[in-house]
PDB file of C-alpha atoms in Angstrom:
ATOM      1  CA  MET G 434      -7.001 -32.197  17.802  1.00 44.00           C
ATOM      2  CA  LYS G 435      -3.498 -31.904  16.288  1.00 42.00           C
ATOM      3  CA  SER G 436      -4.729 -32.858  12.849  1.00 44.00           C
ATOM      4  CA  GLN G 437      -7.541 -30.307  13.044  1.00 44.00           C
ATOM      5  CA  LEU G 438      -5.073 -27.594  14.099  1.00 43.00           C
ATOM      6  CA  ILE G 439      -2.717 -28.540  11.257  1.00 42.00           C
ATOM      7  CA  GLY G 440      -5.568 -28.550   8.786  1.00 46.00           C
ATOM      8  CA  PHE G 441      -6.899 -25.154   9.933  1.00 42.00           C
ATOM      9  CA  LEU G 442      -3.389 -23.484   9.715  1.00 44.00           C
ATOM     10  CA  MET G 443      -2.754 -24.990   6.371  1.00 44.00           C
ATOM     11  CA  SER G 444      -6.079 -23.688   5.004  1.00 42.00           C
ATOM     12  CA  PHE G 445      -5.339 -20.317   6.600  1.00 43.00           C
ATOM     13  CA  TRP G 446      -1.942 -20.181   4.977  1.00 42.00           C
ATOM     14  CA  ILE G 447      -3.248 -21.118   1.513  1.00 41.00           C
ATOM     15  CA  SER G 448      -5.143 -17.866   1.580  1.00 42.00           C
ATOM     16  CA  PHE G 449      -1.859 -16.019   1.085  1.00 51.00           C
ATOM     17  CA  SER G 450      -1.491 -17.413  -2.421  1.00 59.00           C
ATOM     18  CA  LEU G 451      -2.402 -15.681  -5.737  1.00 66.00           C
ATOM     19  CA  ALA G 452      -4.085 -17.719  -8.413  1.00 77.00           C
ATOM     20  CA  LEU G 453      -5.219 -16.259 -11.680  1.00 84.00           C
ATOM     21  CA  TYR G 454      -5.105 -16.536 -15.461  1.00 85.00           C
ATOM     22  CA  PHE G 455      -4.744 -13.955 -18.165  1.00 86.00           C
ATOM     23  CA  HIS G 456      -4.481 -13.716 -21.923  1.00 86.00           C
ATOM     24  CA  SER G 457      -1.394 -12.778 -23.864  1.00 85.00           C
ATOM     25  CA  GLY G 458      -0.229 -12.449 -27.461  1.00 82.00           C
ATOM     26  CA  GLU G 459       2.435 -14.966 -28.618  1.00 78.00           C
ATOM     27  CA  ARG G 460       5.213 -12.315 -28.428  1.00 78.00           C
ATOM     28  CA  GLU G 461       3.655 -10.118 -25.712  1.00 85.00           C
ATOM     29  CA  GLU G 462       5.160  -9.735 -22.208  1.00 89.00           C
ATOM     30  CA  LYS G 463       2.814  -9.732 -19.245  1.00 90.00           C
ATOM     31  CA  CYS G 464       3.838  -8.691 -15.708  1.00 92.00           C
ATOM     32  CA  VAL G 465       2.341  -8.952 -12.237  1.00 91.00           C
ATOM     33  CA  ILE G 466       3.507  -7.067  -9.195  1.00 92.00           C
ATOM     34  CA  GLU G 467       3.902  -8.790  -5.838  1.00 90.00           C
ATOM     35  CA  ASP G 468       4.680  -6.952  -2.570  1.00 88.00           C
ATOM     36  CA  VAL G 469       7.090  -9.248  -0.855  1.00 87.00           C
ATOM     37  CA  PRO G 470       8.842  -8.950   2.592  1.00 86.00           C
ATOM     38  CA  SER G 471      12.667  -9.471   2.597  1.00 85.00           C
ATOM     39  CA  ASP G 472      14.195 -13.001   2.915  1.00 84.00           C
ATOM     40  CA  THR G 473      11.014 -14.672   1.675  1.00 86.00           C
ATOM     41  CA  LEU G 474      10.649 -17.561  -0.779  1.00 87.00           C
ATOM     42  CA  VAL G 475       8.291 -16.962  -3.648  1.00 90.00           C
ATOM     43  CA  THR G 476       7.153 -19.888  -5.767  1.00 91.00           C
ATOM     44  CA  GLY G 477       5.230 -19.622  -9.053  1.00 92.00           C
ATOM     45  CA  ASN G 478       3.469 -22.338 -11.028  1.00 93.00           C
ATOM     46  CA  TYR G 479       2.092 -21.664 -14.471  1.00 93.00           C
ATOM     47  CA  LYS G 480       0.536 -23.482 -17.387  1.00 90.00           C
ATOM     48  CA  VAL G 481       0.288 -22.115 -20.984  1.00 88.00           C
ATOM     49  CA  GLN G 482      -2.660 -22.898 -23.239  1.00 86.00           C
ATOM     50  CA  LYS G 483      -2.907 -21.971 -26.914  1.00 83.00           C
ATOM     51  CA  TRP G 484      -6.029 -20.888 -28.839  1.00 79.00           C
ATOM     52  CA  ASP G 485      -7.117 -23.386 -31.355  1.00 77.00           C
ATOM     53  CA  MET G 486      -8.859 -21.893 -34.392  1.00 77.00           C
ATOM     54  CA  HIS G 487     -10.642 -25.057 -35.381  1.00 78.00           C
ATOM     55  CA  LYS G 488     -11.994 -26.039 -32.005  1.00 78.00           C
ATOM     56  CA  HIS G 489     -12.495 -22.447 -30.821  1.00 79.00           C
ATOM     57  CA  ASP G 490     -10.992 -23.261 -27.434  1.00 80.00           C
ATOM     58  CA  PHE G 491      -7.813 -23.044 -25.486  1.00 81.00           C
ATOM     59  CA  LEU G 492      -5.869 -26.295 -25.763  1.00 78.00           C
ATOM     60  CA  ASP G 493      -2.549 -27.390 -24.271  1.00 73.00           C
ATOM     61  CA  SER G 494       0.250 -25.580 -26.113  1.00 64.00           C
ATOM     62  CA  ALA G 495       2.330 -27.306 -28.731  1.00 62.00           C
ATOM     63  CA  PRO G 496       5.699 -28.773 -27.721  1.00 65.00           C
ATOM     64  CA  GLY G 497       8.439 -26.246 -27.702  1.00 71.00           C
ATOM     65  CA  LEU G 498       6.358 -23.259 -26.818  1.00 79.00           C
ATOM     66  CA  GLY G 499       7.363 -22.180 -23.387  1.00 84.00           C
ATOM     67  CA  MET G 500       7.748 -19.096 -21.280  1.00 89.00           C
ATOM     68  CA  PHE G 501      10.667 -16.846 -20.375  1.00 92.00           C
ATOM     69  CA  VAL G 502      10.440 -15.665 -16.708  1.00 94.00           C
ATOM     70  CA  THR G 503      12.030 -12.558 -15.530  1.00 95.00           C
ATOM     71  CA  VAL G 504      11.860 -11.229 -11.955  1.00 95.00           C
ATOM     72  CA  LEU G 505      12.877  -7.679 -10.973  1.00 95.00           C
ATOM     73  CA  THR G 506      13.510  -6.350  -7.509  1.00 93.00           C
ATOM     74  CA  PRO G 507      12.166  -3.010  -6.137  1.00 92.00           C
ATOM     75  CA  THR G 508      15.478  -1.496  -7.358  1.00 92.00           C
ATOM     76  CA  SER G 509      15.022  -2.976 -10.881  1.00 91.00           C
ATOM     77  CA  GLU G 510      17.661  -5.602 -10.459  1.00 93.00           C
ATOM     78  CA  VAL G 511      17.134  -8.875 -12.278  1.00 94.00           C
ATOM     79  CA  ILE G 512      17.228 -11.791  -9.817  1.00 93.00           C
ATOM     80  CA  LEU G 513      15.673 -14.360 -12.109  1.00 93.00           C
ATOM     81  CA  SER G 514      15.893 -14.619 -15.894  1.00 93.00           C
ATOM     82  CA  LYS G 515      15.358 -18.116 -17.242  1.00 92.00           C
ATOM     83  CA  PRO G 516      13.432 -20.029 -19.941  1.00 91.00           C
ATOM     84  CA  TYR G 517      10.913 -22.728 -19.021  1.00 91.00           C
ATOM     85  CA  GLY G 518       8.544 -25.074 -20.706  1.00 88.00           C
ATOM     86  CA  PRO G 519       4.796 -24.806 -21.238  1.00 87.00           C
ATOM     87  CA  THR G 520       4.189 -25.974 -17.707  1.00 90.00           C
ATOM     88  CA  ALA G 521       6.734 -25.256 -15.029  1.00 91.00           C
ATOM     89  CA  THR G 522       7.534 -24.055 -11.491  1.00 92.00           C
ATOM     90  CA  PHE G 523       9.912 -21.228 -10.769  1.00 94.00           C
ATOM     91  CA  SER G 524      11.073 -19.803  -7.414  1.00 92.00           C
ATOM     92  CA  PHE G 525      13.298 -17.019  -6.059  1.00 92.00           C
ATOM     93  CA  THR G 526      14.102 -15.657  -2.626  1.00 90.00           C
ATOM     94  CA  SER G 527      13.689 -11.953  -1.994  1.00 90.00           C
ATOM     95  CA  TYR G 528      16.423 -10.020  -0.248  1.00 88.00           C
ATOM     96  CA  LEU G 529      14.678  -6.645  -0.379  1.00 87.00           C
ATOM     97  CA  SER G 530      11.234  -5.675   0.954  1.00 87.00           C
ATOM     98  CA  GLY G 531       8.945  -4.040  -1.633  1.00 87.00           C
ATOM     99  CA  GLU G 532       7.251  -4.619  -5.019  1.00 90.00           C
ATOM    100  CA  HIS G 533       8.763  -7.341  -7.099  1.00 93.00           C
ATOM    101  CA  VAL G 534       7.817  -7.444 -10.825  1.00 94.00           C
ATOM    102  CA  ILE G 535       7.302 -10.926 -12.259  1.00 94.00           C
ATOM    103  CA  CYS G 536       7.140 -10.942 -16.133  1.00 94.00           C
ATOM    104  CA  LEU G 537       6.322 -13.826 -18.460  1.00 93.00           C
ATOM    105  CA  GLN G 538       6.810 -13.907 -22.231  1.00 90.00           C
ATOM    106  CA  SER G 539       6.537 -16.822 -24.617  1.00 86.00           C
ATOM    107  CA  ASN G 540       9.807 -18.018 -26.179  1.00 81.00           C
ATOM    108  CA  SER G 541       8.219 -18.012 -29.681  1.00 70.00           C
ATOM    109  CA  THR G 542      10.781 -17.295 -32.441  1.00 63.00           C
ATOM    110  CA  ARG G 543       8.168 -16.191 -34.999  1.00 60.00           C
ATOM    111  CA  LEU G 544       8.265 -12.564 -36.160  1.00 47.00           C
ATOM    112  CA  VAL G 545       5.761 -10.223 -34.529  1.00 44.00           C
ATOM    113  CA  ALA G 546       3.871  -9.944 -37.784  1.00 39.00           C
ATOM    114  CA  PHE G 547       3.224 -13.710 -37.874  1.00 40.00           C
ATOM    115  CA  ALA G 548       2.969 -14.353 -34.143  1.00 47.00           C
ATOM    116  CA  GLY G 549      -0.764 -13.746 -33.831  1.00 55.00           C
ATOM    117  CA  SER G 550      -1.743 -16.721 -31.675  1.00 72.00           C
ATOM    118  CA  LYS G 551      -3.575 -16.005 -28.405  1.00 83.00           C
ATOM    119  CA  LEU G 552      -2.244 -17.613 -25.192  1.00 86.00           C
ATOM    120  CA  ARG G 553      -3.980 -18.231 -21.902  1.00 87.00           C
ATOM    121  CA  ILE G 554      -1.534 -18.346 -18.957  1.00 89.00           C
ATOM    122  CA  HIS G 555      -2.630 -19.855 -15.685  1.00 91.00           C
ATOM    123  CA  LEU G 556      -0.451 -18.538 -12.919  1.00 92.00           C
ATOM    124  CA  ASP G 557      -0.311 -19.510  -9.227  1.00 92.00           C
ATOM    125  CA  ILE G 558       2.095 -17.509  -6.938  1.00 91.00           C
ATOM    126  CA  ARG G 559       2.666 -18.606  -3.297  1.00 88.00           C
ATOM    127  CA  ILE G 560       4.644 -16.340  -0.997  1.00 85.00           C
ATOM    128  CA  GLY G 561       6.594 -17.826   1.866  1.00 76.00           C
ATOM    129  CA  GLU G 562       5.378 -21.348   1.378  1.00 64.00           C
ATOM    130  CA  HIS G 563       7.844 -24.134   1.882  1.00 56.00           C
ATOM    131  CA  PHE G 564       6.757 -27.647   0.672  1.00 52.00           C
ATOM    132  CA  LEU G 565       7.297 -30.756   2.592  1.00 49.00           C
ATOM    133  CA  ASP G 566       9.636 -33.438   1.183  1.00 50.00           C
ATOM    134  CA  GLU G 567       7.601 -36.209  -0.530  1.00 51.00           C
ATOM    135  CA  ALA G 568       9.720 -38.781   1.327  1.00 52.00           C
ATOM    136  CA  VAL G 569       8.538 -37.244   4.596  1.00 50.00           C
ATOM    137  CA  VAL G 570       4.955 -37.069   3.567  1.00 50.00           C
ATOM    138  CA  GLN G 571       4.941 -40.803   2.564  1.00 55.00           C
ATOM    139  CA  ALA G 572       6.960 -41.812   5.606  1.00 54.00           C
ATOM    140  CA  LYS G 573       5.561 -44.784   7.693  1.00 52.00           C
ATOM    141  CA  ASP G 574       6.844 -43.346  10.970  1.00 60.00           C
ATOM    142  CA  LYS G 575       3.782 -41.255  11.945  1.00 63.00           C
ATOM    143  CA  VAL G 576       5.534 -39.685  14.907  1.00 62.00           C
ATOM    144  CA  ASN G 577       8.370 -38.306  12.779  1.00 68.00           C
ATOM    145  CA  LYS G 578       5.924 -37.275  10.129  1.00 66.00           C
ATOM    146  CA  VAL G 579       3.810 -35.207  12.645  1.00 73.00           C
ATOM    147  CA  ASN G 580       6.983 -33.658  14.110  1.00 73.00           C
ATOM    148  CA  VAL G 581       8.180 -32.611  10.647  1.00 69.00           C
ATOM    149  CA  GLU G 582       4.685 -31.153   9.852  1.00 72.00           C
ATOM    150  CA  ILE G 583       4.720 -29.225  13.114  1.00 77.00           C
ATOM    151  CA  GLU G 584       8.081 -27.789  12.321  1.00 74.00           C
ATOM    152  CA  HIS G 585       6.831 -26.882   8.908  1.00 67.00           C
ATOM    153  CA  LEU G 586       3.813 -25.127  10.423  1.00 78.00           C
ATOM    154  CA  LEU G 587       6.036 -23.265  12.880  1.00 78.00           C
ATOM    155  CA  GLU G 588       8.137 -22.065   9.970  1.00 74.00           C
ATOM    156  CA  GLN G 589       4.872 -20.849   8.267  1.00 74.00           C
ATOM    157  CA  ILE G 590       3.728 -19.139  11.330  1.00 79.00           C
ATOM    158  CA  HIS G 591       7.105 -17.412  11.608  1.00 75.00           C
ATOM    159  CA  HIS G 592       6.664 -16.204   8.078  1.00 73.00           C
ATOM    160  CA  ILE G 593       3.110 -14.917   8.788  1.00 78.00           C
ATOM    161  CA  SER G 594       4.524 -13.022  11.750  1.00 79.00           C
ATOM    162  CA  LYS G 595       7.175 -11.500   9.538  1.00 76.00           C
ATOM    163  CA  GLU G 596       4.502 -10.582   6.956  1.00 77.00           C
ATOM    164  CA  GLN G 597       2.425  -8.891   9.663  1.00 81.00           C
ATOM    165  CA  ASN G 598       5.574  -6.929  10.827  1.00 81.00           C
ATOM    166  CA  TYR G 599       6.163  -5.862   7.206  1.00 80.00           C
ATOM    167  CA  GLU G 600       2.520  -4.698   6.888  1.00 82.00           C
ATOM    168  CA  ARG G 601       2.904  -2.670  10.097  1.00 85.00           C
ATOM    169  CA  GLU G 602       6.080  -1.030   8.775  1.00 83.00           C
ATOM    170  CA  ARG G 603       4.273  -0.137   5.550  1.00 82.00           C
ATOM    171  CA  GLU G 604       1.368   1.256   7.492  1.00 88.00           C
ATOM    172  CA  GLU G 605       3.656   3.371   9.620  1.00 87.00           C
ATOM    173  CA  LYS G 606       5.540   4.579   6.522  1.00 85.00           C
ATOM    174  CA  PHE G 607       2.183   5.437   4.910  1.00 87.00           C
ATOM    175  CA  ARG G 608       1.017   7.235   8.014  1.00 89.00           C
ATOM    176  CA  LYS G 609       4.225   9.311   8.128  1.00 89.00           C
ATOM    177  CA  THR G 610       3.891  10.105   4.482  1.00 88.00           C
ATOM    178  CA  SER G 611       0.251  11.246   5.052  1.00 90.00           C
ATOM    179  CA  GLU G 612       1.293  13.427   7.987  1.00 89.00           C
ATOM    180  CA  GLN G 613       4.119  14.990   6.034  1.00 90.00           C
ATOM    181  CA  THR G 614       1.735  15.665   3.079  1.00 91.00           C
ATOM    182  CA  ASN G 615      -0.821  17.246   5.438  1.00 91.00           C
ATOM    183  CA  ARG G 616       1.865  19.475   6.980  1.00 90.00           C
ATOM    184  CA  ASN G 617       3.028  20.515   3.400  1.00 90.00           C
ATOM    185  CA  ILE G 618      -0.590  21.336   2.445  1.00 92.00           C
ATOM    186  CA  LEU G 619      -1.099  23.419   5.661  1.00 91.00           C
ATOM    187  CA  TRP G 620       2.168  25.398   4.998  1.00 92.00           C
ATOM    188  CA  TRP G 621       1.167  25.845   1.350  1.00 93.00           C
ATOM    189  CA  ALA G 622      -2.194  27.242   2.466  1.00 91.00           C
ATOM    190  CA  VAL G 623      -0.485  29.624   4.943  1.00 91.00           C
ATOM    191  CA  VAL G 624       1.895  30.834   2.164  1.00 91.00           C
ATOM    192  CA  GLN G 625      -0.985  31.304  -0.272  1.00 93.00           C
ATOM    193  CA  THR G 626      -2.858  33.372   2.376  1.00 92.00           C
ATOM    194  CA  LEU G 627       0.202  35.556   3.035  1.00 93.00           C
ATOM    195  CA  ILE G 628       0.683  36.139  -0.703  1.00 93.00           C
ATOM    196  CA  LEU G 629      -2.995  37.070  -1.127  1.00 92.00           C
ATOM    197  CA  VAL G 630      -2.928  39.445   1.888  1.00 92.00           C
ATOM    198  CA  SER G 631       0.309  40.998   0.688  1.00 92.00           C
ATOM    199  CA  ILE G 632      -1.167  41.514  -2.872  1.00 92.00           C
ATOM    200  CA  GLY G 633      -4.244  43.125  -1.236  1.00 90.00           C
ATOM    201  CA  ILE G 634      -2.197  45.491   0.808  1.00 91.00           C
ATOM    202  CA  TRP G 635      -0.111  46.384  -2.207  1.00 91.00           C
ATOM    203  CA  GLN G 636      -3.153  47.056  -4.297  1.00 90.00           C
ATOM    204  CA  ILE G 637      -4.712  49.202  -1.543  1.00 89.00           C
ATOM    205  CA  LYS G 638      -1.496  51.171  -1.192  1.00 87.00           C
ATOM    206  CA  SER G 639      -1.140  51.636  -4.957  1.00 87.00           C
ATOM    207  CA  LEU G 640      -4.731  52.890  -5.210  1.00 85.00           C
ATOM    208  CA  ARG G 641      -4.206  55.292  -2.370  1.00 83.00           C
ATOM    209  CA  ASP G 642      -0.988  56.672  -3.893  1.00 80.00           C
ATOM    210  CA  PHE G 643      -2.769  57.031  -7.183  1.00 78.00           C
ATOM    211  CA  PHE G 644      -5.757  58.955  -5.691  1.00 78.00           C
ATOM    212  CA  ILE G 645      -3.311  61.254  -3.774  1.00 77.00           C
ATOM    213  CA  ALA G 646      -1.272  61.860  -6.932  1.00 77.00           C
ATOM    214  CA  LYS G 647      -4.453  62.847  -8.782  1.00 73.00           C
ATOM    215  CA  LYS G 648      -5.593  64.930  -5.774  1.00 70.00           C
ATOM    216  CA  LEU G 649      -8.780  62.985  -5.570  1.00 67.00           C
ATOM    217  CA  VAL G 650      -8.544  62.568  -1.788  1.00 61.00           C
TER     218      VAL G 650
END
């Protein structure tokens, strides 16, 4: 029963990861945006493939061609700026809630005019996932191993709860923004109505004064 529960929770948590691939020029920078709660570990894995003109397929990139990873906080502060190889893992911990920008650019030193190769970047981003120590996973003591796995799952559940609280905060903020917008629209409609009524009264008075001045009434 324990193993089934662990398997279910692990499969449920994996659904919070983002796996994708995209194409990029050799000197082109590509960015993805992740909405991350505060105090959360974000781990990214990527692999770069290079287009082969002869085989007409994406092959593993040549040695020395890596990626430069930059991460910006919601306040545009750089919290990670580091070069990596063609296949690597990077991680950072958020200290602010909000949209974090993760940018990748190849470390090619060729001039833009000669850097025409197409790259395929496989990117897997996991939010709030802490990996078990390999020594623990391979431990022979099954009781300790299960205890560590349960503690790991409790930590994951805590993060899911924090993620849900963050989503509720975002929903509340969005609701307040919508209500404020609706109030602004209502007041603007009232102001427009008053302006139109005032213009109509002014026009009627002007016409009446004109007719009186011309002795038409």
